[in-house]
């Protein structure tokens, strides 16, 4: 019985050593997994930081482009307004010149009619001396 008890104790001691060895092995494996996880996590965090920086840069560039486009749009709108005002002004000048041309043509036609009428009177007076004498 003593021998059986001694063997049982010996097996129990071996089981405890085996359990401690397994526990140590598991702890080492867990530690290695945690280290790997921390390394991957750190790498992922670095990638996320880099992506966030890229995103901030892209957003800043997009804002700058939008601002430039808006400024160009305002410049084009202002230029368009100036050109339209210039066209309207020139159109007014053209309209005024057409009106003055029509008036001049009308005056010319009136003077031509008066000249023809005067020439007719002069011609008829030269033909009949009696009417000229009276």
PDB file of C-alpha atoms in Angstrom:
ATOM      1  CA  UNK A   1       0.000   0.000   0.000  1.00  0.00           C
ATOM      2  CA  UNK A   2       2.912   2.278   0.800  1.00  0.00           C
ATOM      3  CA  UNK A   3       4.421   1.544  -2.548  1.00  0.00           C
ATOM      4  CA  UNK A   4       1.104   2.298  -4.262  1.00  0.00           C
ATOM      5  CA  UNK A   5       0.815   5.503  -2.278  1.00  0.00           C
ATOM      6  CA  UNK A   6       4.382   6.435  -3.167  1.00  0.00           C
ATOM      7  CA  UNK A   7       3.748   5.689  -6.830  1.00  0.00           C
ATOM      8  CA  UNK A   8       0.539   7.683  -6.719  1.00  0.00           C
ATOM      9  CA  UNK A   9       2.437  10.567  -5.135  1.00  0.00           C
ATOM     10  CA  UNK A  10       5.127  10.229  -7.769  1.00  0.00           C
ATOM     11  CA  UNK A  11       2.500  10.265 -10.554  1.00  0.00           C
ATOM     12  CA  UNK A  12       0.785  13.219  -8.908  1.00  0.00           C
ATOM     13  CA  UNK A  13       4.130  15.056  -8.787  1.00  0.00           C
ATOM     14  CA  UNK A  14       4.693  14.211 -12.477  1.00  0.00           C
ATOM     15  CA  UNK A  15       1.172  15.359 -13.309  1.00  0.00           C
ATOM     16  CA  UNK A  16       1.790  18.613 -11.427  1.00  0.00           C
ATOM     17  CA  UNK A  17       5.111  19.137 -13.298  1.00  0.00           C
ATOM     18  CA  UNK A  18       3.372  18.263 -16.543  1.00  0.00           C
ATOM     19  CA  UNK A  19       0.527  20.664 -15.667  1.00  0.00           C
ATOM     20  CA  UNK A  20       3.022  23.425 -14.775  1.00  0.00           C
ATOM     21  CA  UNK A  21       4.920  22.745 -18.005  1.00  0.00           C
ATOM     22  CA  UNK A  22       1.665  22.877 -19.992  1.00  0.00           C
ATOM     23  CA  UNK A  23       0.606  25.993 -18.144  1.00  0.00           C
ATOM     24  CA  UNK A  24       3.994  27.619 -18.816  1.00  0.00           C
ATOM     25  CA  UNK A  25       3.763  26.549 -22.459  1.00  0.00           C
ATOM     26  CA  UNK A  26       0.235  27.955 -22.718  1.00  0.00           C
ATOM     27  CA  UNK A  27       1.306  31.161 -21.001  1.00  0.00           C
ATOM     28  CA  UNK A  28       4.201  31.495 -23.455  1.00  0.00           C
ATOM     29  CA  UNK A  29       1.856  30.821 -26.380  1.00  0.00           C
ATOM     30  CA  UNK A  30      -0.644  33.354 -25.007  1.00  0.00           C
ATOM     31  CA  UNK A  31       2.175  35.858 -24.516  1.00  0.00           C
ATOM     32  CA  UNK A  32       3.416  35.236 -28.088  1.00  0.00           C
ATOM     33  CA  UNK A  33      -0.136  35.647 -29.416  1.00  0.00           C
ATOM     34  CA  UNK A  34      -0.551  38.873 -27.415  1.00  0.00           C
ATOM     35  CA  UNK A  35       2.807  40.180 -28.716  1.00  0.00           C
ATOM     36  CA  UNK A  36       1.823  39.308 -32.299  1.00  0.00           C
ATOM     37  CA  UNK A  37      -1.608  40.876 -31.752  1.00  0.00           C
ATOM     38  CA  UNK A  38      -0.014  44.034 -30.299  1.00  0.00           C
ATOM     39  CA  UNK A  39       2.407  44.185 -33.242  1.00  0.00           C
ATOM     40  CA  UNK A  40      -0.431  43.758 -35.771  1.00  0.00           C
ATOM     41  CA  UNK A  41      -2.525  46.272 -33.870  1.00  0.00           C
ATOM     42  CA  UNK A  42       0.353  48.765 -33.889  1.00  0.00           C
ATOM     43  CA  UNK A  43       0.905  48.179 -37.616  1.00  0.00           C
ATOM     44  CA  UNK A  44      -2.801  48.633 -38.325  1.00  0.00           C
ATOM     45  CA  UNK A  45      -2.908  51.800 -36.221  1.00  0.00           C
ATOM     46  CA  UNK A  46       0.056  53.171 -38.212  1.00  0.00           C
ATOM     47  CA  UNK A  47      -1.743  52.354 -41.470  1.00  0.00           C
ATOM     48  CA  UNK A  48      -4.937  53.988 -40.162  1.00  0.00           C
ATOM     49  CA  UNK A  49      -2.965  57.098 -39.160  1.00  0.00           C
ATOM     50  CA  UNK A  50      -1.357  57.225 -42.619  1.00  0.00           C
ATOM     51  CA  UNK A  51      -4.762  56.820 -44.288  1.00  0.00           C
ATOM     52  CA  UNK A  52      -6.256  59.537 -42.090  1.00  0.00           C
ATOM     53  CA  UNK A  53      -3.362  61.841 -43.033  1.00  0.00           C
ATOM     54  CA  UNK A  54      -3.943  61.046 -46.711  1.00  0.00           C
ATOM     55  CA  UNK A  55      -7.639  61.708 -46.269  1.00  0.00           C
ATOM     56  CA  UNK A  56      -6.978  65.052 -44.568  1.00  0.00           C
ATOM     57  CA  UNK A  57      -4.586  66.002 -47.372  1.00  0.00           C
ATOM     58  CA  UNK A  58      -7.103  64.952 -50.035  1.00  0.00           C
ATOM     59  CA  UNK A  59      -9.855  66.900 -48.268  1.00  0.00           C
ATOM     60  CA  UNK A  60      -7.647  69.994 -48.060  1.00  0.00           C
ATOM     61  CA  UNK A  61      -6.778  69.677 -51.761  1.00  0.00           C
ATOM     62  CA  UNK A  62     -10.465  69.229 -52.601  1.00  0.00           C
ATOM     63  CA  UNK A  63     -11.383  72.333 -50.585  1.00  0.00           C
ATOM     64  CA  UNK A  64      -8.621  74.315 -52.300  1.00  0.00           C
ATOM     65  CA  UNK A  65      -9.835  73.145 -55.730  1.00  0.00           C
ATOM     66  CA  UNK A  66     -13.426  74.059 -54.860  1.00  0.00           C
ATOM     67  CA  UNK A  67     -12.283  77.490 -53.681  1.00  0.00           C
ATOM     68  CA  UNK A  68     -10.263  78.018 -56.880  1.00  0.00           C
ATOM     69  CA  UNK A  69     -13.205  76.906 -59.001  1.00  0.00           C
ATOM     70  CA  UNK A  70     -15.546  79.192 -57.081  1.00  0.00           C
ATOM     71  CA  UNK A  71     -13.126  82.107 -57.512  1.00  0.00           C
ATOM     72  CA  UNK A  72     -12.808  81.339 -61.223  1.00  0.00           C
ATOM     73  CA  UNK A  73     -16.588  81.106 -61.455  1.00  0.00           C
ATOM     74  CA  UNK A  74     -16.901  84.520 -59.798  1.00  0.00           C
ATOM     75  CA  UNK A  75     -14.272  85.930 -62.159  1.00  0.00           C
ATOM     76  CA  UNK A  76     -16.080  84.464 -65.164  1.00  0.00           C
ATOM     77  CA  UNK A  77     -19.411  85.769 -63.897  1.00  0.00           C
ATOM     78  CA  UNK A  78     -17.932  89.252 -63.390  1.00  0.00           C
ATOM     79  CA  UNK A  79     -16.333  89.157 -66.843  1.00  0.00           C
ATOM     80  CA  UNK A  80     -19.614  87.975 -68.353  1.00  0.00           C
ATOM     81  CA  UNK A  81     -21.466  90.841 -66.645  1.00  0.00           C
ATOM     82  CA  UNK A  82     -18.885  93.344 -67.946  1.00  0.00           C
ATOM     83  CA  UNK A  83     -19.124  91.924 -71.459  1.00  0.00           C
ATOM     84  CA  UNK A  84     -22.928  91.972 -71.360  1.00  0.00           C
ATOM     85  CA  UNK A  85     -22.871  95.585 -70.136  1.00  0.00           C
ATOM     86  CA  UNK A  86     -20.447  96.468 -72.956  1.00  0.00           C
ATOM     87  CA  UNK A  87     -22.637  94.670 -75.509  1.00  0.00           C
ATOM     88  CA  UNK A  88     -25.741  96.461 -74.182  1.00  0.00           C
ATOM     89  CA  UNK A  89     -23.897  99.785 -74.371  1.00  0.00           C
ATOM     90  CA  UNK A  90     -22.753  99.103 -77.916  1.00  0.00           C
ATOM     91  CA  UNK A  91     -26.257  97.992 -78.839  1.00  0.00           C
ATOM     92  CA  UNK A  92     -27.568 101.339 -77.549  1.00  0.00           C
ATOM     93  CA  UNK A  93     -24.973 103.148 -79.693  1.00  0.00           C
ATOM     94  CA  UNK A  94     -25.985 101.072 -82.740  1.00  0.00           C
ATOM     95  CA  UNK A  95     -29.670 101.780 -82.099  1.00  0.00           C
ATOM     96  CA  UNK A  96     -28.941 105.496 -81.696  1.00  0.00           C
ATOM     97  CA  UNK A  97     -26.871 105.540 -84.922  1.00  0.00           C
ATOM     98  CA  UNK A  98     -29.640 103.720 -86.822  1.00  0.00           C
ATOM     99  CA  UNK A  99     -32.173 106.240 -85.540  1.00  0.00           C
ATOM    100  CA  UNK A 100     -29.927 109.139 -86.580  1.00  0.00           C
ATOM    101  CA  UNK A 101     -29.365 107.494 -89.993  1.00  0.00           C
ATOM    102  CA  UNK A 102     -33.125 107.140 -90.475  1.00  0.00           C
ATOM    103  CA  UNK A 103     -33.574 110.816 -89.534  1.00  0.00           C
ATOM    104  CA  UNK A 104     -30.768 111.843 -91.922  1.00  0.00           C
ATOM    105  CA  UNK A 105     -32.262 109.743 -94.734  1.00  0.00           C
ATOM    106  CA  UNK A 106     -35.685 111.245 -94.042  1.00  0.00           C
ATOM    107  CA  UNK A 107     -34.177 114.772 -94.082  1.00  0.00           C
ATOM    108  CA  UNK A 108     -32.302 113.932 -97.304  1.00  0.00           C
ATOM    109  CA  UNK A 109     -35.510 112.649 -98.925  1.00  0.00           C
ATOM    110  CA  UNK A 110     -37.362 115.796 -97.808  1.00  0.00           C
ATOM    111  CA  UNK A 111     -34.599 118.026 -99.220  1.00  0.00           C
ATOM    112  CA  UNK A 112     -34.600 116.009-102.461  1.00  0.00           C
ATOM    113  CA  UNK A 113     -38.380 116.482-102.776  1.00  0.00           C
ATOM    114  CA  UNK A 114     -38.005 120.211-102.116  1.00  0.00           C
ATOM    115  CA  UNK A 115     -35.210 120.440-104.703  1.00  0.00           C
ATOM    116  CA  UNK A 116     -37.330 118.584-107.273  1.00  0.00           C
ATOM    117  CA  UNK A 117     -40.300 120.811-106.484  1.00  0.00           C
ATOM    118  CA  UNK A 118     -38.122 123.929-106.799  1.00  0.00           C
ATOM    119  CA  UNK A 119     -36.682 122.677-110.075  1.00  0.00           C
ATOM    120  CA  UNK A 120     -40.214 121.992-111.359  1.00  0.00           C
ATOM    121  CA  UNK A 121     -41.309 125.518-110.393  1.00  0.00           C
ATOM    122  CA  UNK A 122     -38.186 126.968-111.989  1.00  0.00           C
ATOM    123  CA  UNK A 123     -38.693 124.918-115.156  1.00  0.00           C
ATOM    124  CA  UNK A 124     -42.347 125.891-115.446  1.00  0.00           C
ATOM    125  CA  UNK A 125     -41.504 129.560-114.907  1.00  0.00           C
ATOM    126  CA  UNK A 126     -38.932 129.498-117.704  1.00  0.00           C
ATOM    127  CA  UNK A 127     -41.402 127.934-120.090  1.00  0.00           C
ATOM    128  CA  UNK A 128     -44.215 130.443-119.614  1.00  0.00           C
ATOM    129  CA  UNK A 129     -42.889 133.994-119.620  1.00  0.00           C
ATOM    130  CA  UNK A 130     -46.309 135.407-118.777  1.00  0.00           C
ATOM    131  CA  UNK A 131     -46.539 133.653-115.498  1.00  0.00           C
ATOM    132  CA  UNK A 132     -42.976 134.796-114.779  1.00  0.00           C
ATOM    133  CA  UNK A 133     -43.859 138.380-115.582  1.00  0.00           C
ATOM    134  CA  UNK A 134     -46.855 138.527-113.315  1.00  0.00           C
TER     135      UNK A 134
END
